[in-house]
XYZ file of C-alpha atoms in Angstrom:
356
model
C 0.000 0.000 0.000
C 3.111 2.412 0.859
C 4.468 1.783 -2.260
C 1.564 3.039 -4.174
C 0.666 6.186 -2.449
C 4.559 6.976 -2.862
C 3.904 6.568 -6.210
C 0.339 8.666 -5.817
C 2.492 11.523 -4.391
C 4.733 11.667 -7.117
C 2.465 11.607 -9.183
C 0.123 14.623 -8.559
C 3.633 16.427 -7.284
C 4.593 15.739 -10.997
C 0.523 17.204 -11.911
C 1.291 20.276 -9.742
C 4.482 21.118 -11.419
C 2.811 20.904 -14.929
C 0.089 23.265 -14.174
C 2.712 26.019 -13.474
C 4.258 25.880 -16.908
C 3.458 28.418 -19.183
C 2.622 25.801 -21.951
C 0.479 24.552 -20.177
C -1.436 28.308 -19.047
C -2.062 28.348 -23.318
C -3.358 25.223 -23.418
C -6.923 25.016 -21.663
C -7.847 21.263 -22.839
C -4.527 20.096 -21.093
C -5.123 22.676 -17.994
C -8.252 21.225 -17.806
C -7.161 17.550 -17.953
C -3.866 18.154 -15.285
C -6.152 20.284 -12.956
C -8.959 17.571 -12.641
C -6.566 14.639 -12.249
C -4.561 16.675 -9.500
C -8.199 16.997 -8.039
C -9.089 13.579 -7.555
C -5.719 12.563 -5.966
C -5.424 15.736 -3.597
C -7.422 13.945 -0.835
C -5.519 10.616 -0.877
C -1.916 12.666 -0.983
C -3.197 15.191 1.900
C -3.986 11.877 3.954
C -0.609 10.406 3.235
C 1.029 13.478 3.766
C -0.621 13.727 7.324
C 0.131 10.088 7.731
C 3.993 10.801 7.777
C 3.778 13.648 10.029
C 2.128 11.645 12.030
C 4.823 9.122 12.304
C 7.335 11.787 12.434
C 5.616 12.832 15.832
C 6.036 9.428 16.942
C 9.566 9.338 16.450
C 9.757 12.393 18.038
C 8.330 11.697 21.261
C 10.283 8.915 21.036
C 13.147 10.332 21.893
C 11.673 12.692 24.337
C 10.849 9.619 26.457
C 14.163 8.853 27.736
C 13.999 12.339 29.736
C 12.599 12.315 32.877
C 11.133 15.284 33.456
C 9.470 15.213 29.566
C 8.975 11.440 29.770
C 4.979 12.286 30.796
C 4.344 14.637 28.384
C 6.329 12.446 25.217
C 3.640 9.624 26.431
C 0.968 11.799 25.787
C 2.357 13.149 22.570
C 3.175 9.099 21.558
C -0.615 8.510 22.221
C -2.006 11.166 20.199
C 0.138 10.531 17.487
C -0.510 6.846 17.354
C -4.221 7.348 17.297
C -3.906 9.980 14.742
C -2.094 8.156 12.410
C -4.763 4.658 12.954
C -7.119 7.250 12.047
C -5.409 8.110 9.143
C -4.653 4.679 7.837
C -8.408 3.784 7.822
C -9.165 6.765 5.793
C -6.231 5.834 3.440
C -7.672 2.304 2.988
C -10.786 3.807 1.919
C -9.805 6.792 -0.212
C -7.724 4.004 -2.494
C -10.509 1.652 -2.747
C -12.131 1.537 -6.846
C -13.401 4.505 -7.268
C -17.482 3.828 -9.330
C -16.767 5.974 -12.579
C -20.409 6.952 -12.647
C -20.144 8.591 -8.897
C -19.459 12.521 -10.499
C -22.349 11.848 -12.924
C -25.683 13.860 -12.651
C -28.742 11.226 -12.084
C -32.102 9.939 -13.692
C -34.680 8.861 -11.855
C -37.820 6.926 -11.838
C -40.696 6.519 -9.111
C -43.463 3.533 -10.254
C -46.463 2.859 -7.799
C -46.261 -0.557 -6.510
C -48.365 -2.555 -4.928
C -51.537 -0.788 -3.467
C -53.473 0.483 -5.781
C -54.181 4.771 -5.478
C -52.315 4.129 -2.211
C -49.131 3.224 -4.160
C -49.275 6.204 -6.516
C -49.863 8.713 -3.911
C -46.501 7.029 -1.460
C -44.951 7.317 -5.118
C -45.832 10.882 -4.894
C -44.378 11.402 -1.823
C -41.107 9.741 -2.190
C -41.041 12.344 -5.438
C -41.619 14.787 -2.900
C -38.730 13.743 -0.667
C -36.571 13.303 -3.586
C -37.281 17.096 -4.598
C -36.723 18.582 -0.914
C -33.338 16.395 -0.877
C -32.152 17.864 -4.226
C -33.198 21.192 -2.835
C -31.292 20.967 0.400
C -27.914 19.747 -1.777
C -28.226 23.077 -4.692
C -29.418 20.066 -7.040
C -31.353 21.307 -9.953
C -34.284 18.616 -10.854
C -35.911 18.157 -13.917
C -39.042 16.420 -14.679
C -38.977 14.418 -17.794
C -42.405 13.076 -18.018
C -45.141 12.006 -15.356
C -48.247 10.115 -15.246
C -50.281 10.856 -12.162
C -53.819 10.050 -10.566
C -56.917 12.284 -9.492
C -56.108 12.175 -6.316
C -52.226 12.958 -7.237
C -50.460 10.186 -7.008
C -48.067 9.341 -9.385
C -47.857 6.030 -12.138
C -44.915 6.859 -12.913
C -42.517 9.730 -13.273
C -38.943 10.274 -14.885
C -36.469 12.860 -13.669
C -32.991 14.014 -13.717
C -31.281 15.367 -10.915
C -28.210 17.342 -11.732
C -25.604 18.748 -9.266
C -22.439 17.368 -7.656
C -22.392 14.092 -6.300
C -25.898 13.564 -7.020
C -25.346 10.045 -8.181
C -22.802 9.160 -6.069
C -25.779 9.567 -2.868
C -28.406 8.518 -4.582
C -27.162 5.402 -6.151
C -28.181 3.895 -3.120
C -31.581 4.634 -3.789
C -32.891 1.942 -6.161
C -35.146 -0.699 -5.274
C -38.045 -1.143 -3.575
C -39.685 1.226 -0.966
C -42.992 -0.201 1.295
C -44.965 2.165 3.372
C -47.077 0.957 6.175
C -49.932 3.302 7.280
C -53.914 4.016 7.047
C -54.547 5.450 3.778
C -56.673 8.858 2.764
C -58.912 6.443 1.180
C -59.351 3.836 4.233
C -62.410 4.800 6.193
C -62.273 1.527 8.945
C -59.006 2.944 9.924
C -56.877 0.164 9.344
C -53.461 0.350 8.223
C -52.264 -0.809 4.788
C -49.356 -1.853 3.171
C -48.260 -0.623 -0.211
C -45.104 -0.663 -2.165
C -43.556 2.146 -4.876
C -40.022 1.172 -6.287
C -36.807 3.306 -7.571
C -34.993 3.150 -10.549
C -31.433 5.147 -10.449
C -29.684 5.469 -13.351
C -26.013 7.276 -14.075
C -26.845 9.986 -17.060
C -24.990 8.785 -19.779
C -22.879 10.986 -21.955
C -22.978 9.703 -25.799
C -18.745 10.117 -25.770
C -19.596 7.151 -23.080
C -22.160 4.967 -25.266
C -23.544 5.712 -28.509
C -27.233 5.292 -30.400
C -27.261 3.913 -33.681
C -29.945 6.166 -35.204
C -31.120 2.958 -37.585
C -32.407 1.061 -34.414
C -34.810 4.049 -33.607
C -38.215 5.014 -33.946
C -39.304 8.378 -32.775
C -42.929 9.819 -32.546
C -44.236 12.762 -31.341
C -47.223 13.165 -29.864
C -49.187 15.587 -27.582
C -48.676 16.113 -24.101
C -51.048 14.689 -21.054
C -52.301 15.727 -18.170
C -51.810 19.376 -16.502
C -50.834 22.101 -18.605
C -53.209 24.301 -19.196
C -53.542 26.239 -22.740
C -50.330 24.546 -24.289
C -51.729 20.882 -23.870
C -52.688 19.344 -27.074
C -51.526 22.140 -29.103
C -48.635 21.200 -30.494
C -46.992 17.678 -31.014
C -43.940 18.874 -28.623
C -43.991 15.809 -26.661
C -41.341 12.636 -27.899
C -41.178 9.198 -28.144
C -38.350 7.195 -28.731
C -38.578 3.027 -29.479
C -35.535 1.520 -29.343
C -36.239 -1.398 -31.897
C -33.621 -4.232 -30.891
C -34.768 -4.193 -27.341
C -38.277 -2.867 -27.753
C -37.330 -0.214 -24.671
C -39.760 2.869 -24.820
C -38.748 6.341 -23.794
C -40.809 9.286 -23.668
C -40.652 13.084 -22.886
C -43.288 15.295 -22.295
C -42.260 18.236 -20.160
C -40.630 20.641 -22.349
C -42.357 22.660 -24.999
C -39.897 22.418 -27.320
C -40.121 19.461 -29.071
C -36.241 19.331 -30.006
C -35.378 19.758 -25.603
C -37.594 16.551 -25.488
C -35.816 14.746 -27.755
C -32.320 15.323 -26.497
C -33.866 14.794 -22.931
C -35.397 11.345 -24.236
C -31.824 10.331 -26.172
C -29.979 10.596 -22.642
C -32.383 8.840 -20.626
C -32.843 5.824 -23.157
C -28.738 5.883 -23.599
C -28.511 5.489 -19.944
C -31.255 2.878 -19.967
C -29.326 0.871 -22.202
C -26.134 1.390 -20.569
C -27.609 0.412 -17.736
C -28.847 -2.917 -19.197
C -25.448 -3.298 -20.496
C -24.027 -2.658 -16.952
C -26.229 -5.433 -15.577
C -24.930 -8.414 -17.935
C -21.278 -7.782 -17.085
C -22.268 -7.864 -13.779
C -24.285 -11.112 -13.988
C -21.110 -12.700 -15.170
C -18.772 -11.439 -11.557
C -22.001 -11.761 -9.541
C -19.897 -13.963 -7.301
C -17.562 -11.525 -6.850
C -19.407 -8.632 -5.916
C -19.611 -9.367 -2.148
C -18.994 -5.274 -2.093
C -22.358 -4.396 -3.267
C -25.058 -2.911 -0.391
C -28.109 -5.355 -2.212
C -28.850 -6.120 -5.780
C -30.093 -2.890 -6.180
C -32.694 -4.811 -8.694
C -36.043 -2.815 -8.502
C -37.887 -5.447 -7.333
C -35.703 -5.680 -3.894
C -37.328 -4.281 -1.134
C -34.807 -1.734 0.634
C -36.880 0.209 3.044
C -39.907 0.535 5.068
C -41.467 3.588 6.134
C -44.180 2.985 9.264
C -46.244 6.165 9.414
C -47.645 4.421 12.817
C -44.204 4.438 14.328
C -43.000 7.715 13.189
C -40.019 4.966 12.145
C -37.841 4.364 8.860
C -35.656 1.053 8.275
C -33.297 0.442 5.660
C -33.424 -3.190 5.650
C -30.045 -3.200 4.202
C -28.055 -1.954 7.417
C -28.320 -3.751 10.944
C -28.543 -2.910 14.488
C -29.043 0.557 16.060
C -27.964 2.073 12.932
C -31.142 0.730 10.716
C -33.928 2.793 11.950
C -34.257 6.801 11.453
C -36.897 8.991 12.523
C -39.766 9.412 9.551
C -40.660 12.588 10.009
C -37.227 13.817 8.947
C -36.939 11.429 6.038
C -39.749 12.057 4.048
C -39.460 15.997 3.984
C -36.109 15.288 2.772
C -33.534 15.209 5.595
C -31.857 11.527 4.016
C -28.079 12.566 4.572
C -28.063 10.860 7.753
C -29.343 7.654 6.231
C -27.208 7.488 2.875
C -24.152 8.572 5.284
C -25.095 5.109 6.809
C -25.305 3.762 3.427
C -21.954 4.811 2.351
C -19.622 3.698 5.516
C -21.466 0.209 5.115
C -20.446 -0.196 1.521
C -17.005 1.109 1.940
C -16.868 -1.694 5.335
C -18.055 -4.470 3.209
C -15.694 -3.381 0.477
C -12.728 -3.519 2.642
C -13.623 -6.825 3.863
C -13.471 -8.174 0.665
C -10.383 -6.508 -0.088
C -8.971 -8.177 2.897
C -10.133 -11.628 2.252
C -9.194 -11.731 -1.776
């Protein structure tokens, strides 16, 4: 492990040395490409860096120890050190660890009703809502690609992309599915029902990262649906996009202009299909992927929200650590939860590193 972030440090000392040339000032595409790489291996060298200081302390103290009258205080120093650098070496252990190449990339989204009837649509609706208030509390910018919803607004189904640092790198966690346990609007006995919604999360795909082959396409256009006062069935703005090897369907509905639908459309069926792609590699290392917090197949159920209880539990964590309070979840407070998301994948990760 020393030996690499030696090399690590060399290597972004060697990035930081470039950027201060003057060749490189004139040329921005290179600029560009040294700057970003010296980004993503600043927090692994800063760790290392503190790492050695850290030992350096150690030595230090040390030596103070054979001195009686600073033998008390080198003890102390020893201590501190020692912990620090443990500390350190954890967060070493994880920085190195594969980074997911999709975890910079902005996010699309889809919420289905589940199981439940109008019950299911309208949790679907509300797990949009929490989705929205997250994106909101982050700076995320969200954008509705189409949406099918009920007269009592709940949602069939809805596409979106959420855009903004990080975004998928959070909310990967998200896909699967969600039950809800409480008395519906529509239950007049009372009792308390169960219904279901489930996730989809997909990376948005550039098309330098997978490309369409225009022959295997159909698109329609159509007119929009559903709430939108004089504009609806005006004009044939909305898109539809078949993707004739697979039969996948993609459509957009929630721009006016018909050529924003399309290219909206485009990225989400490129990203379903790299998605699908994605998922037979990763049939064939199943076996390996002992690092991977569930399936994350849609049909998985991942969570439980008890209205009853006031209680949330992510069925994918254990002990104390599984249950959060409700209220706070569904109006959007989830970085406590996905916080507890993250330090169990990177756990499980490093236990498989340890054991290969």
């Amino acid at each position: 492990m020393f030996e690499k972030l030696k090399s690590l440090k060399d290597q972004y000392e060697q990035l930081c040395a470039r950027l201060e040339l003057p060749e490189t000032y004139s040329d921005a595409s290179a600029y560009s490409r040294y700057e970003r790489e010296a980004r993503e291996l600043a927090p692994v060298v800063e760790a290392y860096t503190a790492y050695e200081k850290a030992g350096q302390a150690m030595e230090e103290a040390m030596a103070l120890m054979g001195d009686v009258e600073m033998k008390e205080l080198a003890q102390e120093e020893y201590a501190q050190a020692r912990a620090r650098r443990e500390q350190l070496s954890q967060e070493i252990k994880i920085l190195l660890l594969p980074k997911d190449p999709n975890d910079g990339k902005n996010v699309i989204m889809e919420i289905r009703g589940g199981v439940g009837g109008e019950e299911g649509m309208l949790f679907a609706a509300d797990l949009f809502r929490m989705y929205s208030m997250y994106a909101e509390s982050r700076g995320w910018r969200l954008e509705i690609a189409s949406i099918s919803e009920t007269e009592l607004g709940g949602i069939k189904e809805i596409s979106f992309v959420i855009e903004g640092q990080g975004a998928y790198s959070r909310l990967k966690f998200e896909a699967g599915g969600h039950r809800v346990q409480r008395i519906p609007v529509t239950e007049s006995g009372g009792r308390i029902h169960t219904s279901a919604a489930t996730v989809a999360v997909l990376p948005e795909v550039e098309e330098v990262d997978f490309k369409l082959d225009m022959n295997d396409l159909k698109i329609d256009t159509f007119r929009s649906s559903g709430a939108g006062g004089q504009h609806v069935n005006k004009t044939e703005s909305a898109i539809r996009i078949t993707h004739l090897p697979t039969g996948l369907v993609v459509e957009c509905q929630d721009e006016r202009s018909q050529y924003k639908n399309k290219d909206r459309a485009m990225q989400i069926l490129r990203s379903k299909l790299y998605e699908q792609e994605q998922a037979k590699k990763n049939a064939a290392l199943a076996s390996e992927r002992r690092s991977q917090i569930g399936s994350g197949d849609r049909s998985e159920r991942i969570r439980t929200y008890n209205f009853p209880q006031n209680r949330v539990t992510d069925h994918r964590l254990s002990g104390d650590m599984k249950n959060f309070n409700l209220h706070n979840i569904i109006n959007g407070d989830l970085d406590e939860l996905i916080d507890c998301l993250i330090t169990s994948d990177q756990t499980a990760r490093l236990q498989a590193q340890a054991e290969e």
